[in-house]
CSV table of C-alpha atoms in Angstrom, one decimal:
chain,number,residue,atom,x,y,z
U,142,UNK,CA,0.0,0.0,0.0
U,143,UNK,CA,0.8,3.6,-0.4
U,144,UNK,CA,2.9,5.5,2.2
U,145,UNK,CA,0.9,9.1,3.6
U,146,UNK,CA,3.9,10.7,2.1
U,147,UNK,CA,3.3,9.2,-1.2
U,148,UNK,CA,-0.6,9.9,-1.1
U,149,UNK,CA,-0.1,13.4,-0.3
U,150,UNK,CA,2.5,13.7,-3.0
U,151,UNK,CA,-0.1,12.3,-5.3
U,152,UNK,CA,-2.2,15.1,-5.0
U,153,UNK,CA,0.9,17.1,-6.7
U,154,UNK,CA,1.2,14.7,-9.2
U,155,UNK,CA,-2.2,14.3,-10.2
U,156,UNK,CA,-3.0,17.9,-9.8
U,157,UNK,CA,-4.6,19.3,-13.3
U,158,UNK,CA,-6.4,22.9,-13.4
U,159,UNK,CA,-9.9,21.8,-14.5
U,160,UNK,CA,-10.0,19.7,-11.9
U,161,UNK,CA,-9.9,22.7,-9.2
U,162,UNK,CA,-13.2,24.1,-8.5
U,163,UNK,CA,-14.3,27.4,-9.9
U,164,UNK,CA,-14.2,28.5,-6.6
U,165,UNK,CA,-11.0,27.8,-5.1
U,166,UNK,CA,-9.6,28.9,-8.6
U,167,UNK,CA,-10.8,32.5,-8.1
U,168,UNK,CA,-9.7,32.4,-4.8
U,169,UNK,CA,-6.0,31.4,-5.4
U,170,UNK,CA,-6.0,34.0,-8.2
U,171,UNK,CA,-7.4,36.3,-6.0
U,172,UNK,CA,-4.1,35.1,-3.2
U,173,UNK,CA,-1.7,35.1,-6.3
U,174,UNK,CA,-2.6,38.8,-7.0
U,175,UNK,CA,-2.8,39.8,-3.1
U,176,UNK,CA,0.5,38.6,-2.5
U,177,UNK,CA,1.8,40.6,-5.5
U,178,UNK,CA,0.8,43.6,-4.1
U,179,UNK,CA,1.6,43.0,-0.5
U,180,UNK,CA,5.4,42.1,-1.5
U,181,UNK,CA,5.1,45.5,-3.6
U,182,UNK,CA,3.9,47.7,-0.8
U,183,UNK,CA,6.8,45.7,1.6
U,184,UNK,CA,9.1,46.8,-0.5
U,185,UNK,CA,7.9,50.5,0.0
U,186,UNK,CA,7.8,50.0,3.4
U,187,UNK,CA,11.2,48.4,4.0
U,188,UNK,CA,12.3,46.4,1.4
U,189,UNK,CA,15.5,48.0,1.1
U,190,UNK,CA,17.8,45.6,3.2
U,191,UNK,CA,16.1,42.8,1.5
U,192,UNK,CA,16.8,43.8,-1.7
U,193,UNK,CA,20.1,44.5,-1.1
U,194,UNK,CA,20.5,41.1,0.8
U,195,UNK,CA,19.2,39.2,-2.1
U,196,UNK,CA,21.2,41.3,-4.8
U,197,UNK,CA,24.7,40.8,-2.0
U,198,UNK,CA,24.4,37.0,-2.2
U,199,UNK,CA,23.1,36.4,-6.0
U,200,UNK,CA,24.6,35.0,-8.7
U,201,UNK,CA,23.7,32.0,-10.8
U,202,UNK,CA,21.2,32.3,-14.0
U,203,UNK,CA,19.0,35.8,-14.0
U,204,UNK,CA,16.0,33.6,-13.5
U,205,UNK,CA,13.1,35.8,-11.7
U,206,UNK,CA,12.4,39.6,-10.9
U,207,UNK,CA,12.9,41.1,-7.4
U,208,UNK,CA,9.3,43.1,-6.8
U,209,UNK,CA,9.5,46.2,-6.8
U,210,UNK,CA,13.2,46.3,-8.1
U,211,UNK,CA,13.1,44.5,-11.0
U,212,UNK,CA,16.6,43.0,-10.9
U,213,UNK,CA,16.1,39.1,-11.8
U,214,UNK,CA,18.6,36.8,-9.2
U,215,UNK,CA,18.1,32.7,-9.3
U,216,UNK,CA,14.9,31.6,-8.6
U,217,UNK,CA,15.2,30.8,-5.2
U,218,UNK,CA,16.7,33.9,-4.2
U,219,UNK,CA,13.9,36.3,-5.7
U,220,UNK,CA,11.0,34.1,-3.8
U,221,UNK,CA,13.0,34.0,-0.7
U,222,UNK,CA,13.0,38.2,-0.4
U,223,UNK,CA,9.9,38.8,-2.4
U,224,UNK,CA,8.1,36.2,0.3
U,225,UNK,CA,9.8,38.0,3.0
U,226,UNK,CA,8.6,41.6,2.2
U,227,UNK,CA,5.4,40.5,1.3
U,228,UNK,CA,5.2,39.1,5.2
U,229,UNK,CA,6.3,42.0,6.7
U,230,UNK,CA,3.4,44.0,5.8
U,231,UNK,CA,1.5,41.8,8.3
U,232,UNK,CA,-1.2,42.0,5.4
U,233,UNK,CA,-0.9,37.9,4.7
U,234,UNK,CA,-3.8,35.7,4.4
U,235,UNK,CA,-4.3,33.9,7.9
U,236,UNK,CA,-4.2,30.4,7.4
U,237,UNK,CA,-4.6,27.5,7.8
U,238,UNK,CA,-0.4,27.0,8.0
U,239,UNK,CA,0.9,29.9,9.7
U,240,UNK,CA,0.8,32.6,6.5
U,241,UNK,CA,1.8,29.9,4.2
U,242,UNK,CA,0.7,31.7,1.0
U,243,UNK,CA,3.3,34.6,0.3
U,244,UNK,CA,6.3,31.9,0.7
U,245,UNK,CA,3.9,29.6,-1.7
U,246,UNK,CA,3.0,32.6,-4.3
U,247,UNK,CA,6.5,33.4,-4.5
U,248,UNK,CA,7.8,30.8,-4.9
U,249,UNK,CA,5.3,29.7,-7.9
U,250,UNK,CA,5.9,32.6,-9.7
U,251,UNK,CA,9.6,32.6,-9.1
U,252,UNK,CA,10.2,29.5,-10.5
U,253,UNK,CA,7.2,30.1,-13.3
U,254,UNK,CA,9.5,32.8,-15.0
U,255,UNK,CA,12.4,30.2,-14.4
U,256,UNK,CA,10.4,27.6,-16.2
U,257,UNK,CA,7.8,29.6,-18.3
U,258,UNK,CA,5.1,28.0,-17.0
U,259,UNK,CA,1.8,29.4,-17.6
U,260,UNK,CA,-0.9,31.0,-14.9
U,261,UNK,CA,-2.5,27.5,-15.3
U,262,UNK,CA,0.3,25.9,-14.1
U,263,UNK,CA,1.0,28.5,-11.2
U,264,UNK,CA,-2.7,28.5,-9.7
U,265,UNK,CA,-2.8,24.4,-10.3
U,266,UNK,CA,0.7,24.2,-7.9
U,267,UNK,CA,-0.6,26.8,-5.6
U,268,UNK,CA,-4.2,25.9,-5.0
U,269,UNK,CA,-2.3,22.3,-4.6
U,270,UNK,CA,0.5,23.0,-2.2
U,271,UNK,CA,-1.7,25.5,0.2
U,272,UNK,CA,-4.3,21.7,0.4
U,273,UNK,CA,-1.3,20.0,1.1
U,274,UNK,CA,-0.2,22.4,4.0
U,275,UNK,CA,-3.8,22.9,5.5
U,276,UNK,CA,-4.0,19.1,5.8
U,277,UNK,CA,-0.9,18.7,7.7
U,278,UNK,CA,-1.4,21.6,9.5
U,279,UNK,CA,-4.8,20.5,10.9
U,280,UNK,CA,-3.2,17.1,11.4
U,281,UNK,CA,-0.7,18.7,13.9
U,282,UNK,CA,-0.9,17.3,17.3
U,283,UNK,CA,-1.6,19.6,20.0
U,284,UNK,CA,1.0,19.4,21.9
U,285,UNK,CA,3.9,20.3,18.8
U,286,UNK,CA,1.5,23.0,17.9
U,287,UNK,CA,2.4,24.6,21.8
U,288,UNK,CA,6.0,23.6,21.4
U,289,UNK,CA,5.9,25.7,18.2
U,290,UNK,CA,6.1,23.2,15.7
U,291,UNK,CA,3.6,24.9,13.5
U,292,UNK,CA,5.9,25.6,10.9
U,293,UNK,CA,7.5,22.5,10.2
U,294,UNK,CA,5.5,21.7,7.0
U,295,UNK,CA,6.6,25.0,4.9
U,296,UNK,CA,9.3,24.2,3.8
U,297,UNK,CA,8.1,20.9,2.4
U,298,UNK,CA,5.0,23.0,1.3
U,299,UNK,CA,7.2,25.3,-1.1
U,300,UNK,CA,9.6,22.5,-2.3
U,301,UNK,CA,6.3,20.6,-3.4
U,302,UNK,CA,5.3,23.9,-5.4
U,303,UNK,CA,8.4,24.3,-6.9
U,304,UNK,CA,8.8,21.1,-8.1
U,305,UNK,CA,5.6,20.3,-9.3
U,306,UNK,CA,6.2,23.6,-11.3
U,307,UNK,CA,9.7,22.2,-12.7
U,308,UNK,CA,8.3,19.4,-13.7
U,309,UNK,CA,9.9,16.4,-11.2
U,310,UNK,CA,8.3,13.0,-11.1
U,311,UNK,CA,6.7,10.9,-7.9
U,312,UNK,CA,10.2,10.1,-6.8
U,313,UNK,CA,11.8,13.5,-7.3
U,314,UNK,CA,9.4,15.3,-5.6
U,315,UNK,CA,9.6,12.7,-2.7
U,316,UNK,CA,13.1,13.2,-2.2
U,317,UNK,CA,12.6,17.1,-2.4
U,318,UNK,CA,10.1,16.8,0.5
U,319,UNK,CA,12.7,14.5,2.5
U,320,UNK,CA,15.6,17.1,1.6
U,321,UNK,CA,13.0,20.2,3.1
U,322,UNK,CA,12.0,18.5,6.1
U,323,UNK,CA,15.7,17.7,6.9
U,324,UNK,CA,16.8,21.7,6.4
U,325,UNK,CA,13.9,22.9,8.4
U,326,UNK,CA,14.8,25.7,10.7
U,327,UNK,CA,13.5,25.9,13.3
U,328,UNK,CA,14.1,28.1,16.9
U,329,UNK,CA,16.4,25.9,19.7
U,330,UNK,CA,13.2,26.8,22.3
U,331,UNK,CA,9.8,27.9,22.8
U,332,UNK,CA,10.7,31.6,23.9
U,333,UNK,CA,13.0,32.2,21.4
U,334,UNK,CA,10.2,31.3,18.6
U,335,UNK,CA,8.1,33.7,20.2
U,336,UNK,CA,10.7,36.6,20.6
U,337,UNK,CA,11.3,35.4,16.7
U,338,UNK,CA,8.1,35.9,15.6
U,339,UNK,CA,7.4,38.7,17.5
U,340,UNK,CA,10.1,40.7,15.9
U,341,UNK,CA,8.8,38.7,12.0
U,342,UNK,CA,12.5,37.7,12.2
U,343,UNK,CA,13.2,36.8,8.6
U,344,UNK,CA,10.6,33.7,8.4
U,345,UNK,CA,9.4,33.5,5.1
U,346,UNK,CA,12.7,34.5,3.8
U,347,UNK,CA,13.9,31.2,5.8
U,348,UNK,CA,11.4,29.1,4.7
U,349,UNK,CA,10.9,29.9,1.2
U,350,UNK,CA,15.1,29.5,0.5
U,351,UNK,CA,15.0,26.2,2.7
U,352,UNK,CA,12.2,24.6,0.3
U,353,UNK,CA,13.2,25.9,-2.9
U,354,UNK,CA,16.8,24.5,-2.7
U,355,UNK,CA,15.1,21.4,-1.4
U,356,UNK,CA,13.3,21.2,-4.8
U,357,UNK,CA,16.7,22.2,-6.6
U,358,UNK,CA,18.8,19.9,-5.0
U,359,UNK,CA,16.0,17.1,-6.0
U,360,UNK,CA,16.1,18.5,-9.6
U,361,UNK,CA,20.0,17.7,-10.0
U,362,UNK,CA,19.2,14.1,-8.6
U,363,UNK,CA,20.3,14.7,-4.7
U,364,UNK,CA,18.0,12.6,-2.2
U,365,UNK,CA,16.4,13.0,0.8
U,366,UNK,CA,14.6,10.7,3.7
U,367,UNK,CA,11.9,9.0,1.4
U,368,UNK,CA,8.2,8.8,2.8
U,369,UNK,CA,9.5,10.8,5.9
U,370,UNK,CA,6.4,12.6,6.7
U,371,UNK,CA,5.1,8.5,7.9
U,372,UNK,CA,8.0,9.2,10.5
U,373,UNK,CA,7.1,12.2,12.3
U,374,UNK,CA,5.9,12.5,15.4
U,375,UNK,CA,4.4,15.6,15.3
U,376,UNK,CA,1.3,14.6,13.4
U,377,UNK,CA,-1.7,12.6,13.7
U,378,UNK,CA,-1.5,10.5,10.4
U,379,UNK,CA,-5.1,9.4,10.9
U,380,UNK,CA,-6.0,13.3,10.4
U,381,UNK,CA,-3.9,13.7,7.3
């Protein structure tokens, strides 16, 4: 039988567009667009360091535009900062997932213009991938939820986006989840996570990096812990 892991990678896999309800298709375009604009008006706000952060430490392919700035850094660079100043307008959507959209958005469109994909493709991987987070976030057990586990699936979340969006098979995109749920960072104690998100800390700019090399690393044929979401503690498998 199938692993949970492998189910839930199934629903990347099989995901088409005409298969998402009209519905949930007007609301991830509505999301897609929001998140645009938030990142734009971060960038107004503060976006400055961020930018220059991103610009310091790039290199590699001019894959995908910095909002805002227009300079195009890899792919995994531009939807780390444009995911960051989109969350530090404190205008994200509210779950479920812990603000999971702006470091999903970003990274779909970031890897989009890497790949040419088409506004199909991006809504189909991001309707997808925020399912796949709101299952496993619901499927949290309480007590990792008050430990301030909450975030530990969004890495996986964005590697899953990015590589349904570059195209990676079953088995690819299992390792890509394995390699994110290895890199996740994560605070050493409950106060500091608080003090962290208190300040926004750099969180989506974490997360969003952490997954999309994930799904790079996968691309170029490095492995991860197969099925590894079957070995986690934090979650009640009979939720998922």
């Amino acid at each position: 039988s199938m692993s949970v892991t492998q189910e839930l990678i199934g629903l990347f896999t099989d995901a088409e567009f005409d298969a998402i309800p009209e519905h949930a298709v007007e609301m991830t375009k509505q999301a897609i667009l929001d998140d645009v604009g938030i990142a734009l008006l971060g960038y107004s706000m503060a976006g400055g360091p961020i930018v220059e952060y991103a610009k310091a430490v790039g290199g590699g392919a001019a894959e995908a535009a910095l909002i805002g700035d227009g300079a195009k850094l890899s792919c995994q660079l531009a939807a780390a900062a444009n995911a960051q100043m989109a969350f530090d307008t404190d205008f994200n959507e509210t779950g479920p997932g812990h603000h999971i959209m702006s470091s999903l958005v970003q990274s779909a469109l970031a890897v989009g213009q890497r790949t040419g994909a088409s506004g199909r493709d991006v809504i189909t991987a991001v309707a997808t991938a925020y399912e796949f987070s709101g299952q496993l976030h619901i499927a949290l057990v309480d007590e990792s939820v008050d430990a301030g586990q909450g975030t530990r699936h969004i890495p996986a979340s964005v590697a899953l986006t990015a590589g349904k969006l570059m195209g990676l098979d079953a088995e690819r995109l299992n390792h890509a989840l394995g390699l994110a749920w290895f890199m996740i960072p994560m605070p050493t104690s409950v106060p500091f996570w608080h003090e962290w998100w208190r300040r926004r800390g750099m969180f989506h700019l974490a997360m969003a990096q952490h997954g999309m090399v994930a799904a790079l690393l996968a691309e170029q044929g490095f492995e991860g812990s197969r099925n590894i979401i079957d070995e986690d503690v934090h979650y009640d498998l009979d939720a998922v």
